[in-house]
Amino acid sequence: MIRYSAHLGYLFAEMPLEKRFAAARQAGFIEVEHPSPYGLPAERVRSLCEEHGLTFAQMALPAGDASRGEKGIACLPGRELDFEASVRKGLDYAMQIGSRFVHVMSGVLPNDMNREEVWPTYLRNVESACKAAEAARMSVLIEPIGAATLANYMMDDPYLALQAIEEIGAPNLSMLFDAFHAANAGIDPVAFVQEHHGRIAHVHIADHPGRHEPGTGTIDFGGLFEALDAANYAGSIGLEYMPAATTEAGLGWRNSFQ
């Protein structure tokens, strides 16, 4: 059975975040996720999950100062103390809401630095996050986000994520594989899963092009789900797409994949 997670940053976005939990349960979901749920107190998120019979799949560590365009700070030299503080805050919040994973965002490359220059900082920071998460009995995710979606994001390629996971070598570090980002970068999501499924602990889907529901673009989701099933994938599949109309109107595609 495929287990879907409602990404509450994208689905049911026509209503306040606090109301999306009930909407997700009403639509048949038993898992939810959100990259930055910090606008709600952790105890409120935990209460909403308990009230509606939901579990929380994954969330990101605090991503830095949005007003400065920060999308994570793990790769930024000189921000190590800020990163340590974000790990403490994020893990505390994640433990309170029962999140299965925390996602470490790499951040955007500084204007005057290239990937090779920030790579050691990134590895050290992710490794320290893994150690802190291990003490909290939690797992860590790396999600590659392609340049077409987020310009100059340091962790922009699934193969780069594989390299980081290999170099860090932490037992609780895996990839959040996004089929849309992969296809947007010219990578076949099915082939990638077939070859590297052992490194994947969470999956995001949206069709390409358009980033709408499966069936609106060209990705072979039948093949993708078959590849995950053949690999005995035990994680969930997060629906991180922009509904073409309302969320509810676009959920019928799930009936094609059970």
Steps between C-alpha positions, in 0.01 A plus 500: 500500500627844406500736797449862403596800709311826450752782462317777682715768344341422163173315560197670652691828476174690453441469875706592808766245596317410819197385300696294247547211743127427518469544124780251441338239723164555334667439164630163622857583602656357813832683462582867454816704460606862481846650453446783747216444746658734756221756464293270719618400847629143508241400758224623266635297207526193722142555618370538144674180393360309796152643450486394136694173518800630305872442523756760396738371232767768460588863558803718437733652752462880520618633165655831604391856427244499221525879464861447389399228256642221714384148418695318766840583648684167510746597226574852622848549650489717811143399588590185693366628832174602333479155346554332838219712643272403210573132566407534866180690421399271216565175683315621808199593287517177299510286812201680644286440190630148438654574160669198343768702320666840503627646174821702492486770232841581354440864422577716198862544398649834615563734207876487546540124557461181299386153604851366550575778749191443715492119472710433814278730706191327370631153580603598853164660571293211366716254691445695823125508432503122453679450832252723681209325328639158587499595867133593452435172312408687185607473137627776271417569136680679218276623218659609172316801355585578139617831360183540294302512824741679732790686342846442648378253761812314604349149521352503150554148368399149619845365418656772713275389786625145456856630524425690820328199659799283410758748631317566826426133561241557773263204548201732547556708184300437181361677197166665449456425130275736307381361167410844367839653578669199340293520182551876488875433494471242222539200734265203454331453840424132436857413405640695794277318748584163346871566543515695826193401701714393794584863573142627476289531818229742386357592159329810362294499184357753256465459128728669250462746343261718697552353849137393522333168580627170358345451158535864395853462362746245370643315804435124500349469847391142437862412437617706796265328744591159356868581555433602860294186559769277349751662737271429800486872567354548846470878504217726401448709188452869563265683266694820440315632200296807414139392447383600155165600653399425860683235698190279530419523129844371411529201733323250276830390344572300816241242396733388220775402746409285800 
